[in-house]
Short mmCIF file of N, CA and C in Angstrom, two decimals:
data_model
loop_
_atom_site.label_atom_id
_atom_site.label_comp_id
_atom_site.label_asym_id
_atom_site.label_seq_id
_atom_site.Cartn_x
_atom_site.Cartn_y
_atom_site.Cartn_z
N MET A 1 96.60 66.55 67.21
CA MET A 1 95.44 66.83 68.03
C MET A 1 94.16 66.77 67.20
N ALA A 2 94.19 67.38 66.01
CA ALA A 2 93.01 67.38 65.15
C ALA A 2 92.63 65.95 64.78
N GLU A 3 93.64 65.09 64.54
CA GLU A 3 93.36 63.70 64.20
C GLU A 3 92.68 62.99 65.36
N ALA A 4 93.13 63.22 66.56
CA ALA A 4 92.52 62.60 67.75
C ALA A 4 91.09 63.08 67.92
N GLU A 5 90.81 64.38 67.70
CA GLU A 5 89.44 64.90 67.81
C GLU A 5 88.55 64.26 66.75
N ARG A 6 89.07 64.05 65.55
CA ARG A 6 88.29 63.45 64.48
C ARG A 6 87.92 62.01 64.84
N ILE A 7 88.87 61.29 65.45
CA ILE A 7 88.64 59.87 65.77
C ILE A 7 87.70 59.73 66.97
N ILE A 8 87.98 60.43 68.04
CA ILE A 8 87.16 60.24 69.24
C ILE A 8 86.04 61.27 69.33
N GLY A 9 86.11 62.32 68.57
CA GLY A 9 85.06 63.33 68.59
C GLY A 9 85.30 64.35 69.68
N THR A 10 84.68 65.46 69.51
CA THR A 10 84.73 66.52 70.51
C THR A 10 83.39 66.57 71.20
N PRO A 11 83.32 67.26 72.33
CA PRO A 11 82.02 67.38 72.99
C PRO A 11 80.97 67.99 72.06
N ASP A 12 81.38 68.90 71.19
CA ASP A 12 80.42 69.51 70.28
C ASP A 12 79.92 68.50 69.25
N SER A 13 80.82 67.64 68.73
CA SER A 13 80.39 66.67 67.72
C SER A 13 79.50 65.61 68.34
N ALA A 14 79.72 65.25 69.60
CA ALA A 14 78.85 64.28 70.27
C ALA A 14 77.44 64.86 70.39
N GLY A 15 77.35 66.12 70.72
CA GLY A 15 76.04 66.76 70.82
C GLY A 15 75.34 66.81 69.48
N ALA A 16 76.10 66.99 68.41
CA ALA A 16 75.51 67.03 67.07
C ALA A 16 74.93 65.67 66.71
N ASP A 17 75.66 64.59 67.08
CA ASP A 17 75.15 63.25 66.82
C ASP A 17 73.85 62.99 67.59
N GLU A 18 73.81 63.41 68.84
CA GLU A 18 72.61 63.22 69.65
C GLU A 18 71.45 64.03 69.10
N ALA A 19 71.73 65.22 68.58
CA ALA A 19 70.67 66.06 68.02
C ALA A 19 70.13 65.46 66.73
N ALA A 20 70.99 64.79 65.97
CA ALA A 20 70.56 64.19 64.70
C ALA A 20 69.70 62.95 64.94
N ALA A 21 69.93 62.24 66.02
CA ALA A 21 69.19 61.01 66.28
C ALA A 21 67.68 61.22 66.34
N PRO A 22 67.16 62.21 67.07
CA PRO A 22 65.70 62.38 67.08
C PRO A 22 65.13 62.81 65.72
N ALA A 23 65.96 63.38 64.87
CA ALA A 23 65.46 63.83 63.56
C ALA A 23 65.07 62.65 62.68
N GLU A 24 65.76 61.50 62.81
CA GLU A 24 65.47 60.35 61.98
C GLU A 24 64.04 59.83 62.17
N PRO A 25 63.59 59.55 63.41
CA PRO A 25 62.20 59.08 63.58
C PRO A 25 61.19 60.14 63.11
N SER A 26 61.49 61.39 63.34
CA SER A 26 60.57 62.44 62.92
C SER A 26 60.48 62.51 61.40
N ARG A 27 61.61 62.35 60.73
CA ARG A 27 61.63 62.34 59.27
C ARG A 27 60.84 61.16 58.73
N ARG A 28 61.01 59.99 59.35
CA ARG A 28 60.26 58.81 58.94
C ARG A 28 58.77 58.99 59.19
N ARG A 29 58.42 59.60 60.32
CA ARG A 29 57.00 59.83 60.62
C ARG A 29 56.35 60.73 59.58
N ARG A 30 57.09 61.72 59.08
CA ARG A 30 56.55 62.60 58.03
C ARG A 30 56.27 61.80 56.77
N LYS A 31 57.17 60.91 56.41
CA LYS A 31 56.97 60.09 55.21
C LYS A 31 55.77 59.16 55.38
N ILE A 32 55.63 58.59 56.56
CA ILE A 32 54.48 57.72 56.84
C ILE A 32 53.19 58.53 56.80
N ALA A 33 53.23 59.75 57.33
CA ALA A 33 52.05 60.62 57.29
C ALA A 33 51.67 60.95 55.84
N VAL A 34 52.67 61.18 54.99
CA VAL A 34 52.39 61.44 53.57
C VAL A 34 51.78 60.20 52.93
N LEU A 35 52.36 59.03 53.20
CA LEU A 35 51.82 57.79 52.65
C LEU A 35 50.34 57.65 53.00
N PHE A 36 50.01 57.77 54.28
CA PHE A 36 48.62 57.59 54.69
C PHE A 36 47.74 58.75 54.26
N GLY A 37 48.30 59.96 54.18
CA GLY A 37 47.53 61.11 53.68
C GLY A 37 47.14 60.93 52.22
N VAL A 38 48.10 60.52 51.39
CA VAL A 38 47.82 60.25 49.97
C VAL A 38 46.80 59.12 49.86
N ALA A 39 46.96 58.08 50.67
CA ALA A 39 46.03 56.94 50.63
C ALA A 39 44.61 57.38 50.99
N VAL A 40 44.47 58.20 52.01
CA VAL A 40 43.14 58.67 52.43
C VAL A 40 42.50 59.51 51.33
N VAL A 41 43.27 60.42 50.73
CA VAL A 41 42.72 61.26 49.66
C VAL A 41 42.29 60.40 48.47
N ALA A 42 43.16 59.46 48.04
CA ALA A 42 42.82 58.58 46.91
C ALA A 42 41.58 57.75 47.24
N TYR A 43 41.53 57.22 48.45
CA TYR A 43 40.40 56.39 48.86
C TYR A 43 39.10 57.18 48.89
N LEU A 44 39.14 58.37 49.50
CA LEU A 44 37.92 59.17 49.61
C LEU A 44 37.43 59.66 48.24
N LEU A 45 38.36 60.07 47.35
CA LEU A 45 37.95 60.47 46.00
C LEU A 45 37.27 59.30 45.28
N ASP A 46 37.86 58.12 45.41
CA ASP A 46 37.27 56.94 44.78
C ASP A 46 35.90 56.63 45.38
N LEU A 47 35.80 56.65 46.68
CA LEU A 47 34.54 56.33 47.36
C LEU A 47 33.44 57.31 46.98
N VAL A 48 33.75 58.60 47.02
CA VAL A 48 32.74 59.62 46.72
C VAL A 48 32.29 59.51 45.26
N THR A 49 33.24 59.35 44.33
CA THR A 49 32.84 59.25 42.92
C THR A 49 31.99 58.02 42.67
N LYS A 50 32.30 56.91 43.33
CA LYS A 50 31.49 55.70 43.15
C LYS A 50 30.09 55.88 43.73
N MET A 51 29.99 56.57 44.85
CA MET A 51 28.67 56.84 45.43
C MET A 51 27.83 57.69 44.48
N ILE A 52 28.46 58.69 43.87
CA ILE A 52 27.74 59.55 42.91
C ILE A 52 27.32 58.73 41.69
N VAL A 53 28.23 57.90 41.18
CA VAL A 53 27.93 57.08 40.01
C VAL A 53 26.77 56.15 40.29
N VAL A 54 26.78 55.47 41.43
CA VAL A 54 25.70 54.55 41.77
C VAL A 54 24.38 55.31 41.92
N ALA A 55 24.41 56.47 42.53
CA ALA A 55 23.18 57.24 42.77
C ALA A 55 22.65 57.92 41.51
N LYS A 56 23.53 58.43 40.66
CA LYS A 56 23.08 59.28 39.55
C LYS A 56 23.24 58.67 38.16
N LEU A 57 24.13 57.69 38.01
CA LEU A 57 24.45 57.22 36.66
C LEU A 57 24.02 55.78 36.41
N GLU A 58 24.00 54.97 37.45
CA GLU A 58 23.64 53.57 37.25
C GLU A 58 22.20 53.48 36.75
N HIS A 59 21.97 52.62 35.77
CA HIS A 59 20.66 52.43 35.13
C HIS A 59 20.22 53.66 34.33
N HIS A 60 21.17 54.46 33.89
CA HIS A 60 20.90 55.61 33.03
C HIS A 60 21.84 55.54 31.82
N GLU A 61 21.56 56.36 30.84
CA GLU A 61 22.40 56.43 29.65
C GLU A 61 23.77 57.00 30.02
N PRO A 62 24.83 56.57 29.34
CA PRO A 62 26.16 57.13 29.60
C PRO A 62 26.19 58.63 29.31
N ILE A 63 27.08 59.33 29.99
CA ILE A 63 27.26 60.76 29.78
C ILE A 63 28.50 60.95 28.90
N GLU A 64 28.30 61.61 27.77
CA GLU A 64 29.43 61.90 26.90
C GLU A 64 30.22 63.08 27.47
N VAL A 65 31.49 62.85 27.77
CA VAL A 65 32.34 63.90 28.31
C VAL A 65 33.09 64.58 27.17
N ILE A 66 33.71 63.77 26.30
CA ILE A 66 34.41 64.28 25.12
C ILE A 66 33.93 63.45 23.93
N GLY A 67 32.74 63.76 23.45
CA GLY A 67 32.17 63.03 22.32
C GLY A 67 32.22 61.53 22.54
N ASP A 68 32.67 60.82 21.51
CA ASP A 68 32.80 59.36 21.61
C ASP A 68 34.12 58.94 22.25
N LEU A 69 35.02 59.91 22.50
CA LEU A 69 36.34 59.58 23.05
C LEU A 69 36.30 59.22 24.53
N LEU A 70 35.43 59.86 25.29
CA LEU A 70 35.36 59.61 26.73
C LEU A 70 33.93 59.76 27.22
N LYS A 71 33.48 58.73 27.91
CA LYS A 71 32.13 58.73 28.49
C LYS A 71 32.21 58.32 29.95
N PHE A 72 31.21 58.72 30.71
CA PHE A 72 31.00 58.19 32.06
C PHE A 72 29.85 57.21 31.95
N GLU A 73 30.15 55.95 32.28
CA GLU A 73 29.18 54.88 32.14
C GLU A 73 29.33 53.93 33.33
N ALA A 74 28.25 53.72 34.06
CA ALA A 74 28.30 52.84 35.23
C ALA A 74 28.36 51.38 34.80
N VAL A 75 29.40 50.69 35.26
CA VAL A 75 29.61 49.27 34.93
C VAL A 75 30.03 48.57 36.22
N ARG A 76 29.45 47.42 36.48
CA ARG A 76 29.88 46.59 37.62
C ARG A 76 30.84 45.53 37.10
N ASN A 77 32.02 45.44 37.71
CA ASN A 77 33.07 44.54 37.25
C ASN A 77 33.45 43.59 38.38
N ALA A 78 33.10 42.33 38.23
CA ALA A 78 33.45 41.33 39.24
C ALA A 78 34.87 40.81 39.06
N GLY A 79 35.48 41.09 37.92
CA GLY A 79 36.82 40.59 37.63
C GLY A 79 37.89 41.62 37.90
N ALA A 80 39.02 41.39 37.26
CA ALA A 80 40.15 42.33 37.36
C ALA A 80 40.07 43.29 36.18
N ALA A 81 41.20 43.86 35.81
CA ALA A 81 41.25 44.78 34.68
C ALA A 81 40.69 44.11 33.43
N PHE A 82 39.96 44.86 32.63
CA PHE A 82 39.35 44.40 31.39
C PHE A 82 38.32 43.30 31.64
N GLY A 83 37.83 43.17 32.88
CA GLY A 83 36.83 42.18 33.20
C GLY A 83 37.35 40.75 33.22
N ILE A 84 38.66 40.59 33.24
CA ILE A 84 39.27 39.26 33.22
C ILE A 84 39.10 38.60 34.59
N GLY A 85 38.75 37.34 34.60
CA GLY A 85 38.71 36.55 35.83
C GLY A 85 37.51 36.81 36.72
N GLU A 86 36.34 36.98 36.13
CA GLU A 86 35.15 37.26 36.93
C GLU A 86 34.81 36.16 37.92
N ALA A 87 35.28 34.96 37.67
CA ALA A 87 35.01 33.84 38.58
C ALA A 87 35.97 33.84 39.78
N PHE A 88 36.95 34.74 39.78
CA PHE A 88 37.97 34.73 40.82
C PHE A 88 37.91 35.96 41.73
N THR A 89 36.73 36.48 41.97
CA THR A 89 36.56 37.69 42.78
C THR A 89 37.17 37.52 44.16
N VAL A 90 36.99 36.37 44.78
CA VAL A 90 37.53 36.12 46.12
C VAL A 90 39.05 36.22 46.10
N ILE A 91 39.67 35.71 45.04
CA ILE A 91 41.14 35.76 44.93
C ILE A 91 41.61 37.21 44.81
N PHE A 92 40.89 38.03 44.03
CA PHE A 92 41.26 39.44 43.89
C PHE A 92 41.11 40.17 45.24
N THR A 93 40.12 39.76 46.02
CA THR A 93 39.93 40.33 47.35
C THR A 93 41.12 40.00 48.25
N VAL A 94 41.56 38.76 48.21
CA VAL A 94 42.72 38.33 49.02
C VAL A 94 43.99 39.06 48.56
N ILE A 95 44.16 39.21 47.26
CA ILE A 95 45.34 39.91 46.74
C ILE A 95 45.34 41.36 47.21
N ALA A 96 44.19 42.03 47.14
CA ALA A 96 44.10 43.43 47.59
C ALA A 96 44.42 43.53 49.08
N ALA A 97 43.91 42.61 49.87
CA ALA A 97 44.21 42.61 51.31
C ALA A 97 45.70 42.38 51.56
N ALA A 98 46.31 41.49 50.79
CA ALA A 98 47.75 41.23 50.95
C ALA A 98 48.57 42.47 50.58
N VAL A 99 48.18 43.17 49.53
CA VAL A 99 48.87 44.40 49.14
C VAL A 99 48.82 45.42 50.27
N ILE A 100 47.67 45.55 50.89
CA ILE A 100 47.51 46.50 52.00
C ILE A 100 48.42 46.13 53.16
N ILE A 101 48.50 44.85 53.49
CA ILE A 101 49.36 44.39 54.59
C ILE A 101 50.83 44.64 54.26
N VAL A 102 51.24 44.34 53.04
CA VAL A 102 52.64 44.55 52.64
C VAL A 102 53.00 46.04 52.72
N ILE A 103 52.13 46.90 52.25
CA ILE A 103 52.40 48.34 52.30
C ILE A 103 52.50 48.81 53.75
N ALA A 104 51.61 48.34 54.61
CA ALA A 104 51.65 48.73 56.02
C ALA A 104 52.96 48.28 56.67
N ARG A 105 53.43 47.10 56.33
CA ARG A 105 54.72 46.62 56.88
C ARG A 105 55.89 47.40 56.32
N LEU A 106 55.84 47.72 55.04
CA LEU A 106 56.91 48.47 54.39
C LEU A 106 57.00 49.90 54.93
N ALA A 107 55.90 50.43 55.40
CA ALA A 107 55.88 51.81 55.92
C ALA A 107 56.84 51.99 57.09
N ARG A 108 57.12 50.93 57.83
CA ARG A 108 58.03 51.03 58.98
C ARG A 108 59.45 51.38 58.56
N LYS A 109 59.82 51.08 57.31
CA LYS A 109 61.19 51.32 56.83
C LYS A 109 61.24 52.47 55.82
N LEU A 110 60.21 53.28 55.78
CA LEU A 110 60.06 54.29 54.74
C LEU A 110 60.78 55.59 55.09
N TYR A 111 61.71 55.99 54.21
CA TYR A 111 62.42 57.26 54.37
C TYR A 111 62.44 58.05 53.07
N SER A 112 61.69 57.64 52.08
CA SER A 112 61.70 58.28 50.76
C SER A 112 60.33 58.90 50.48
N MET A 113 60.29 60.20 50.19
CA MET A 113 59.04 60.88 49.89
C MET A 113 58.40 60.35 48.60
N PRO A 114 59.16 60.16 47.51
CA PRO A 114 58.52 59.60 46.31
C PRO A 114 57.91 58.21 46.55
N TRP A 115 58.59 57.39 47.33
CA TRP A 115 58.03 56.08 47.66
C TRP A 115 56.79 56.22 48.53
N ALA A 116 56.77 57.20 49.42
CA ALA A 116 55.59 57.43 50.26
C ALA A 116 54.38 57.77 49.39
N ILE A 117 54.60 58.60 48.38
CA ILE A 117 53.51 58.97 47.47
C ILE A 117 53.05 57.76 46.66
N ALA A 118 54.01 57.02 46.10
CA ALA A 118 53.67 55.85 45.29
C ALA A 118 52.91 54.81 46.10
N LEU A 119 53.40 54.50 47.30
CA LEU A 119 52.74 53.51 48.14
C LEU A 119 51.39 54.01 48.63
N GLY A 120 51.28 55.33 48.86
CA GLY A 120 49.98 55.91 49.24
C GLY A 120 48.95 55.74 48.14
N LEU A 121 49.37 55.95 46.90
CA LEU A 121 48.45 55.75 45.77
C LEU A 121 48.02 54.28 45.67
N LEU A 122 48.98 53.37 45.81
CA LEU A 122 48.64 51.94 45.78
C LEU A 122 47.70 51.57 46.92
N LEU A 123 48.00 52.06 48.10
CA LEU A 123 47.17 51.74 49.27
C LEU A 123 45.76 52.28 49.11
N GLY A 124 45.62 53.54 48.71
CA GLY A 124 44.30 54.14 48.52
C GLY A 124 43.49 53.41 47.46
N GLY A 125 44.14 53.07 46.34
CA GLY A 125 43.45 52.34 45.28
C GLY A 125 43.04 50.94 45.71
N ALA A 126 43.94 50.25 46.39
CA ALA A 126 43.63 48.90 46.86
C ALA A 126 42.47 48.94 47.85
N LEU A 127 42.48 49.92 48.75
CA LEU A 127 41.38 50.04 49.71
C LEU A 127 40.05 50.36 49.02
N GLY A 128 40.11 51.20 47.98
CA GLY A 128 38.89 51.56 47.25
C GLY A 128 38.25 50.34 46.60
N ASN A 129 39.03 49.56 45.90
CA ASN A 129 38.48 48.38 45.24
C ASN A 129 38.14 47.28 46.24
N LEU A 130 38.92 47.18 47.32
CA LEU A 130 38.60 46.19 48.35
C LEU A 130 37.28 46.51 49.03
N THR A 131 36.99 47.78 49.24
CA THR A 131 35.72 48.19 49.83
C THR A 131 34.56 47.71 48.96
N ASP A 132 34.69 47.88 47.65
CA ASP A 132 33.65 47.38 46.74
C ASP A 132 33.52 45.87 46.85
N ARG A 133 34.63 45.17 46.86
CA ARG A 133 34.58 43.70 46.87
C ARG A 133 33.97 43.17 48.17
N ILE A 134 34.13 43.91 49.25
CA ILE A 134 33.57 43.46 50.53
C ILE A 134 32.10 43.86 50.67
N PHE A 135 31.75 45.09 50.30
CA PHE A 135 30.43 45.62 50.66
C PHE A 135 29.42 45.69 49.53
N ARG A 136 29.80 45.52 48.29
CA ARG A 136 28.82 45.61 47.20
C ARG A 136 28.28 44.23 46.85
N SER A 137 27.14 44.24 46.16
CA SER A 137 26.51 42.99 45.76
C SER A 137 27.38 42.30 44.71
N PRO A 138 27.36 40.99 44.62
CA PRO A 138 26.35 40.08 45.16
C PRO A 138 26.60 39.62 46.60
N GLY A 139 27.72 39.99 47.24
CA GLY A 139 27.91 39.58 48.62
C GLY A 139 29.33 39.83 49.09
N VAL A 140 29.54 39.57 50.38
CA VAL A 140 30.83 39.80 51.01
C VAL A 140 31.92 38.98 50.31
N PHE A 141 33.01 39.66 49.97
CA PHE A 141 34.17 39.09 49.27
C PHE A 141 33.86 38.67 47.83
N LYS A 142 32.67 38.95 47.36
CA LYS A 142 32.28 38.63 45.98
C LYS A 142 31.75 39.85 45.26
N GLY A 143 31.84 41.00 45.88
CA GLY A 143 31.26 42.22 45.32
C GLY A 143 31.91 42.66 44.02
N ALA A 144 31.12 43.29 43.18
CA ALA A 144 31.61 43.82 41.91
C ALA A 144 32.06 45.26 42.10
N VAL A 145 33.17 45.60 41.53
CA VAL A 145 33.73 46.95 41.60
C VAL A 145 32.93 47.86 40.67
N VAL A 146 32.69 49.09 41.12
CA VAL A 146 31.99 50.08 40.29
C VAL A 146 33.04 50.80 39.43
N ASP A 147 32.92 50.62 38.11
CA ASP A 147 33.77 51.32 37.14
C ASP A 147 32.90 52.31 36.39
N PHE A 148 33.49 53.42 35.94
CA PHE A 148 32.66 54.42 35.25
C PHE A 148 33.40 55.28 34.23
N ILE A 149 34.71 55.29 34.22
CA ILE A 149 35.46 56.09 33.25
C ILE A 149 35.66 55.22 32.02
N ALA A 150 35.02 55.61 30.91
CA ALA A 150 35.00 54.75 29.73
C ALA A 150 35.61 55.45 28.51
N PRO A 151 36.94 55.36 28.36
CA PRO A 151 37.55 55.89 27.13
C PRO A 151 37.21 54.99 25.94
N ALA A 152 37.19 55.57 24.76
CA ALA A 152 36.90 54.80 23.56
C ALA A 152 37.97 53.72 23.37
N HIS A 153 37.54 52.53 23.01
CA HIS A 153 38.44 51.41 22.66
C HIS A 153 39.36 51.02 23.82
N PHE A 154 38.87 51.15 25.05
CA PHE A 154 39.66 50.77 26.21
C PHE A 154 38.72 50.28 27.30
N ALA A 155 39.26 49.66 28.32
CA ALA A 155 38.45 49.14 29.43
C ALA A 155 37.87 50.28 30.26
N VAL A 156 36.74 50.02 30.86
CA VAL A 156 36.12 50.96 31.79
C VAL A 156 36.83 50.81 33.13
N PHE A 157 37.15 51.93 33.81
CA PHE A 157 37.89 51.87 35.07
C PHE A 157 37.37 52.93 36.03
N ASN A 158 38.00 53.02 37.20
CA ASN A 158 37.58 53.98 38.22
C ASN A 158 38.81 54.69 38.78
N LEU A 159 38.60 55.57 39.76
CA LEU A 159 39.72 56.33 40.33
C LEU A 159 40.67 55.45 41.13
N ALA A 160 40.16 54.39 41.75
CA ALA A 160 41.04 53.45 42.47
C ALA A 160 42.01 52.79 41.49
N ASP A 161 41.48 52.38 40.35
CA ASP A 161 42.35 51.77 39.32
C ASP A 161 43.40 52.77 38.86
N SER A 162 43.00 54.02 38.68
CA SER A 162 43.94 55.07 38.27
C SER A 162 45.04 55.27 39.31
N ALA A 163 44.66 55.28 40.58
CA ALA A 163 45.64 55.45 41.66
C ALA A 163 46.63 54.28 41.67
N ILE A 164 46.12 53.06 41.48
CA ILE A 164 46.98 51.87 41.47
C ILE A 164 47.96 51.94 40.30
N VAL A 165 47.46 52.30 39.13
CA VAL A 165 48.34 52.37 37.95
C VAL A 165 49.38 53.48 38.12
N CYS A 166 48.97 54.66 38.59
CA CYS A 166 49.92 55.76 38.78
C CYS A 166 50.97 55.39 39.83
N GLY A 167 50.55 54.77 40.94
CA GLY A 167 51.49 54.32 41.96
C GLY A 167 52.44 53.28 41.41
N GLY A 168 51.94 52.35 40.61
CA GLY A 168 52.78 51.32 40.01
C GLY A 168 53.80 51.90 39.05
N ILE A 169 53.37 52.85 38.23
CA ILE A 169 54.30 53.50 37.29
C ILE A 169 55.39 54.24 38.06
N LEU A 170 55.00 54.94 39.12
CA LEU A 170 55.99 55.66 39.94
C LEU A 170 56.98 54.69 40.58
N ILE A 171 56.52 53.55 41.04
CA ILE A 171 57.42 52.55 41.63
C ILE A 171 58.41 52.02 40.59
N VAL A 172 57.94 51.78 39.38
CA VAL A 172 58.84 51.32 38.32
C VAL A 172 59.91 52.38 38.04
N ILE A 173 59.49 53.64 37.95
CA ILE A 173 60.45 54.73 37.70
C ILE A 173 61.47 54.81 38.84
N LEU A 174 60.99 54.76 40.08
CA LEU A 174 61.89 54.82 41.24
C LEU A 174 62.86 53.65 41.25
N SER A 175 62.37 52.47 40.89
CA SER A 175 63.23 51.29 40.86
C SER A 175 64.30 51.42 39.79
N PHE A 176 63.92 51.91 38.60
CA PHE A 176 64.90 52.10 37.53
C PHE A 176 65.93 53.16 37.91
N ARG A 177 65.53 54.13 38.70
CA ARG A 177 66.47 55.18 39.14
C ARG A 177 67.31 54.72 40.32
N GLY A 178 67.01 53.54 40.88
CA GLY A 178 67.82 52.98 41.96
C GLY A 178 67.46 53.50 43.34
N LEU A 179 66.29 54.11 43.50
CA LEU A 179 65.88 54.64 44.80
C LEU A 179 65.06 53.60 45.54
N ASP A 180 65.52 53.24 46.73
CA ASP A 180 64.81 52.27 47.56
C ASP A 180 63.88 52.98 48.53
N PRO A 181 62.88 52.27 49.07
CA PRO A 181 61.95 52.89 50.02
C PRO A 181 62.64 53.45 51.27
N ASP A 182 63.80 52.88 51.63
CA ASP A 182 64.49 53.38 52.83
C ASP A 182 65.32 54.62 52.52
N GLY A 183 65.25 55.12 51.28
CA GLY A 183 65.95 56.34 50.91
C GLY A 183 67.33 56.13 50.32
N THR A 184 67.82 54.91 50.34
CA THR A 184 69.15 54.66 49.78
C THR A 184 69.05 54.60 48.26
N VAL A 185 70.15 54.97 47.62
CA VAL A 185 70.24 54.94 46.16
C VAL A 185 71.33 53.94 45.80
N HIS A 186 71.01 53.05 44.89
CA HIS A 186 72.01 52.07 44.45
C HIS A 186 72.12 52.15 42.94
N LYS A 187 73.31 51.87 42.46
CA LYS A 187 73.58 51.85 41.03
C LYS A 187 73.94 50.41 40.66
N ASP A 188 73.14 49.81 39.80
CA ASP A 188 73.42 48.43 39.37
C ASP A 188 74.12 48.41 38.05
#
């Protein structure tokens, strides 16, 4: 009898399965909310800091934060990291837009909280730099990104860049640990 109940289920086990079904979409919605929540926070922090930098620091002397080790210095960067590829601003704009689209599509299959955080950081950073490329001078899709964090002997960057790098590092760690965005774990 117990074997038959295990195979066909009991009325109680059928109810448990039905109760579990609504939990899945709700669990996924929480992960999507975290993704977009992290993205909004990263985006707004980047936007606000850039507005302050443009208003208070641009065309002024750099501010020493930690002696010569760290300064805040307003720099306009038409290229990618380290100012590479300044002639390809339009391409960087297209890449940022593609990243945003891929993340939005991936969100539909998201069941992992760490992936939600990582993708939220990438999305917020991509939106921050894309906003500069669209709305800042010299023109639409050619705008220069506002960078201002200037460590000694390193490239000047901004909070959007930091969010992208942190999200990327988290994705690498998650991938090495075998955790997929859908929450499954695989061992290779």
